[in-house]
CSV table of C-alpha atoms in Angstrom, one decimal:
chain,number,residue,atom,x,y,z
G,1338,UNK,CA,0.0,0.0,0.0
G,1339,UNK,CA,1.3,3.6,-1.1
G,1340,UNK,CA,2.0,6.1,2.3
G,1341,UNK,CA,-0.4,9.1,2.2
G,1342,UNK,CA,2.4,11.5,0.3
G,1343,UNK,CA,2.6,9.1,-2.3
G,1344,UNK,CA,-1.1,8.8,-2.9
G,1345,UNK,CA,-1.4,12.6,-2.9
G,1346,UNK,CA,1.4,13.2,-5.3
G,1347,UNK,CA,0.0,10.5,-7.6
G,1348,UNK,CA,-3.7,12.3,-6.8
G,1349,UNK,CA,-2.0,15.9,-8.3
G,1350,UNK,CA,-0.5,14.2,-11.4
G,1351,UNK,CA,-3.4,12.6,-12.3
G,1352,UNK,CA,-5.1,16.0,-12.3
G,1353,UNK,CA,-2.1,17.6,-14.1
G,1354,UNK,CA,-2.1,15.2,-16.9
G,1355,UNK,CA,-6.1,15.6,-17.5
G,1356,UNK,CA,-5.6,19.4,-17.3
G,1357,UNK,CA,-5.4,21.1,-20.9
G,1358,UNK,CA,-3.8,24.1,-19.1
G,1359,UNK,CA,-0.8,22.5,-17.7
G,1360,UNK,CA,-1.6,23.6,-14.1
G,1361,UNK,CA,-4.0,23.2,-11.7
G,1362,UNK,CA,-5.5,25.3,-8.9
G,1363,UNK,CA,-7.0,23.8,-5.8
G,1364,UNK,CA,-7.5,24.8,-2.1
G,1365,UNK,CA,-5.2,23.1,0.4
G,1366,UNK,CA,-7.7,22.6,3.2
G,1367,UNK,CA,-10.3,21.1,0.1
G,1368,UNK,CA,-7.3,18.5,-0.6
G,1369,UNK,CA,-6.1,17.6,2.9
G,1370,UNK,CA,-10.1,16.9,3.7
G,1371,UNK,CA,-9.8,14.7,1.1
G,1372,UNK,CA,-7.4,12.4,2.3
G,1373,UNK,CA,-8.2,13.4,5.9
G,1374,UNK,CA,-5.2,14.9,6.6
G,1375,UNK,CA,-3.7,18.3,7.6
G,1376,UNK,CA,-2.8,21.2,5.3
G,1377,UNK,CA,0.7,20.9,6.9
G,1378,UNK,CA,1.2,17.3,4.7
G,1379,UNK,CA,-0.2,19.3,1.9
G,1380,UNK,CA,2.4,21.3,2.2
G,1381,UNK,CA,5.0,18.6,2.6
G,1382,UNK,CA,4.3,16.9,-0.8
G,1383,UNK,CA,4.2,20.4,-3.0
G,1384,UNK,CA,7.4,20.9,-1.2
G,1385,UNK,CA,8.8,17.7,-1.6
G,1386,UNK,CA,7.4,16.2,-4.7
G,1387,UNK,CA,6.7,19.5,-7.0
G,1388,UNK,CA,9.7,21.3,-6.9
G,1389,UNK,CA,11.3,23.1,-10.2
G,1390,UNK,CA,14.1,20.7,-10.5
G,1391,UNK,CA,11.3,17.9,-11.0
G,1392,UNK,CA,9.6,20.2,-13.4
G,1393,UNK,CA,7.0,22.1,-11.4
G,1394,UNK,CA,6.1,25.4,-10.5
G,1395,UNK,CA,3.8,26.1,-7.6
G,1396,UNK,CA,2.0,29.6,-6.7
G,1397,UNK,CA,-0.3,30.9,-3.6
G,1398,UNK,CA,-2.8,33.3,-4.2
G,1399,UNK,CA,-4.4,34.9,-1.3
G,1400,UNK,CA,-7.5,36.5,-1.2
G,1401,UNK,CA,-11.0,35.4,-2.7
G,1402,UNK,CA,-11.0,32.0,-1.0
G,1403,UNK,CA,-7.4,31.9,-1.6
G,1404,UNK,CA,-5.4,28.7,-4.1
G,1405,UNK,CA,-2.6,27.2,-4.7
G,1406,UNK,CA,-1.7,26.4,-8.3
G,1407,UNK,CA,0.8,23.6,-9.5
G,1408,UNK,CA,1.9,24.3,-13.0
G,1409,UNK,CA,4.1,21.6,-15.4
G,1410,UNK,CA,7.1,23.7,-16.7
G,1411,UNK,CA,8.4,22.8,-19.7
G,1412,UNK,CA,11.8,24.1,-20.2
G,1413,UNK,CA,12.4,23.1,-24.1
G,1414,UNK,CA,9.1,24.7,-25.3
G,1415,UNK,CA,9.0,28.0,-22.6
G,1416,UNK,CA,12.4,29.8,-23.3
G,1417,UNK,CA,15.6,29.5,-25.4
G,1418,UNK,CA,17.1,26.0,-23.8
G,1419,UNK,CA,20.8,26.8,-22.9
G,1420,UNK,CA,19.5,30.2,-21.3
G,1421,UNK,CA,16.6,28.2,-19.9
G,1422,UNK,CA,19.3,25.6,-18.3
G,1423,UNK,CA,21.5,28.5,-16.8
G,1424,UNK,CA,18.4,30.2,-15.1
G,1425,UNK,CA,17.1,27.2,-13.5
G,1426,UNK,CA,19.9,26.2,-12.1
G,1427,UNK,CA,21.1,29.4,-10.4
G,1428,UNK,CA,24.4,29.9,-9.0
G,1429,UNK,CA,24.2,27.1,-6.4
G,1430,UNK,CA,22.4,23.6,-6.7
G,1431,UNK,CA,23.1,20.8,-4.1
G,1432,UNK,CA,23.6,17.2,-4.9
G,1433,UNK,CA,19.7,16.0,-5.2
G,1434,UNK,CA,18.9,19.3,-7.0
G,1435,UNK,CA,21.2,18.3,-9.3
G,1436,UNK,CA,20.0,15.2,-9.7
G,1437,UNK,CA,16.5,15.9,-10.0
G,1438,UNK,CA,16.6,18.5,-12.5
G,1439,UNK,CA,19.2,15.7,-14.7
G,1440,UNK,CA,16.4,13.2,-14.1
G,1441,UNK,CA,13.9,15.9,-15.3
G,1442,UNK,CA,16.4,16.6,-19.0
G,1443,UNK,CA,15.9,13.1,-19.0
G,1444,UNK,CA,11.9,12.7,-18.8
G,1445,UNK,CA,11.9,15.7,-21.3
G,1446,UNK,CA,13.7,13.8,-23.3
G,1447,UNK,CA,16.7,16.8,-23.8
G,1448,UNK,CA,19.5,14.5,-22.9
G,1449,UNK,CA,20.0,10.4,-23.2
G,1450,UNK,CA,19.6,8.4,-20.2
G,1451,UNK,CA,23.3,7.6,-20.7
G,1452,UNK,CA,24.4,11.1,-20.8
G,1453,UNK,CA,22.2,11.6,-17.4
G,1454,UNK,CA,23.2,8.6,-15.9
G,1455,UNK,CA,27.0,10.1,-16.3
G,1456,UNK,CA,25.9,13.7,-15.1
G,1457,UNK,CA,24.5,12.4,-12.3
G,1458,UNK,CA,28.0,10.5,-11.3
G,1459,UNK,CA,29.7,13.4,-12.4
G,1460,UNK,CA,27.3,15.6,-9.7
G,1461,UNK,CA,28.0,13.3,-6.7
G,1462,UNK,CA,29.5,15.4,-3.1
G,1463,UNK,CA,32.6,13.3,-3.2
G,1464,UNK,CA,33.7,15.3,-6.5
G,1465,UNK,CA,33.2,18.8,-5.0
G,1466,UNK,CA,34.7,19.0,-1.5
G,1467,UNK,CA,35.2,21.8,0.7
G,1468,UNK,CA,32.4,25.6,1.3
G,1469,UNK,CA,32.1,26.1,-2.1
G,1470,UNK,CA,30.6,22.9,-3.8
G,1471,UNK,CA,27.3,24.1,-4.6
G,1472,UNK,CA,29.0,26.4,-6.5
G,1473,UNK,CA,31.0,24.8,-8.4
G,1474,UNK,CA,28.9,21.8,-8.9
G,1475,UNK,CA,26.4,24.5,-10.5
G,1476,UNK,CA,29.3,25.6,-13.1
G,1477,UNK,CA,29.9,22.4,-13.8
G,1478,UNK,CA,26.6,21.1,-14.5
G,1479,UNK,CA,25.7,24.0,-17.0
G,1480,UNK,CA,29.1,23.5,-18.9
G,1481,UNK,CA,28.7,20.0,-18.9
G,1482,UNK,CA,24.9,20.4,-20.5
G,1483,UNK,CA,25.9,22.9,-23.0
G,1484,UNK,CA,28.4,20.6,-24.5
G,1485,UNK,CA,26.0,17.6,-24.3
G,1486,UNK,CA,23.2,20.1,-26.0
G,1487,UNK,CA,25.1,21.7,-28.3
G,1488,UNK,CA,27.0,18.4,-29.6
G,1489,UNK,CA,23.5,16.4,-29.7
């Protein structure tokens, strides 16, 4: 049997991929009554589960009832891709950062498996030691994607 997160994410997917809009809006307490829960493990799966790395943007809007909207971003179609890749990935990404938004190139089909299954190796902690290493491990990512991108 799925835990509640799991069954929660796979409840917001489902609505995602019947959506013609790409997002969704929804009220938190609405949801967390649904699965007779507390807004709190709402929370913990939007956090968790649809973060931009993984390919998702999500909004609050107060006022008027108040909403929360999940949104699929789709970096290949949305903005130039090598601009796209440098923006997202900021200045600092940590290890599982790194690997999600590899996993995500992969999903959207931008890289190969193989060339993510590499980037991910390449991403690891052991590689970048000492205060900086989100840092680098940033720079490195977005050099390593431009050369797979540009020499695909």
């Amino acid at each position: 049997m799925r835990n509640l997160a799991e069954k929660i994410e796979a409840y917001f997917l489902r609505l995602l991929s019947a959506s013609p809009h790409r997002h969704i809006d929804f009220c938190r307490k609405e949801v967390a009554e649904k699965f007779n829960c507390v807004p709190s493990q709402i929370n913990y799966v939007l956090e968790t589960r649809f973060t931009l790395e993984k390919g998702f943007f999500v909004e609050s809007r107060r006022g008027g009832g108040g909403y929360l909207r999940i949104s699929k971003v789709d970096i290949a179609r949305n903005k130039p891709l090598l601009d796209a890749i440098s923006l997202e990935l900021g200045d600092k990404i940590s290890q599982k950062s790194a690997e999600d938004f590899i996993d995500r190139l992969v999903l959207e089909m931008i890289i190969s498996r193989r060339e993510g299954c590499l980037l991910k190796v390449a991403v690891e902690e052991r590689y970048f030691p000492g205060k900086n290493r989100e840092t680098l491990r940033a720079d490195f990512l977005k050099e390593a994607l431009k050369a797979v991108i540009k020499n695909s």
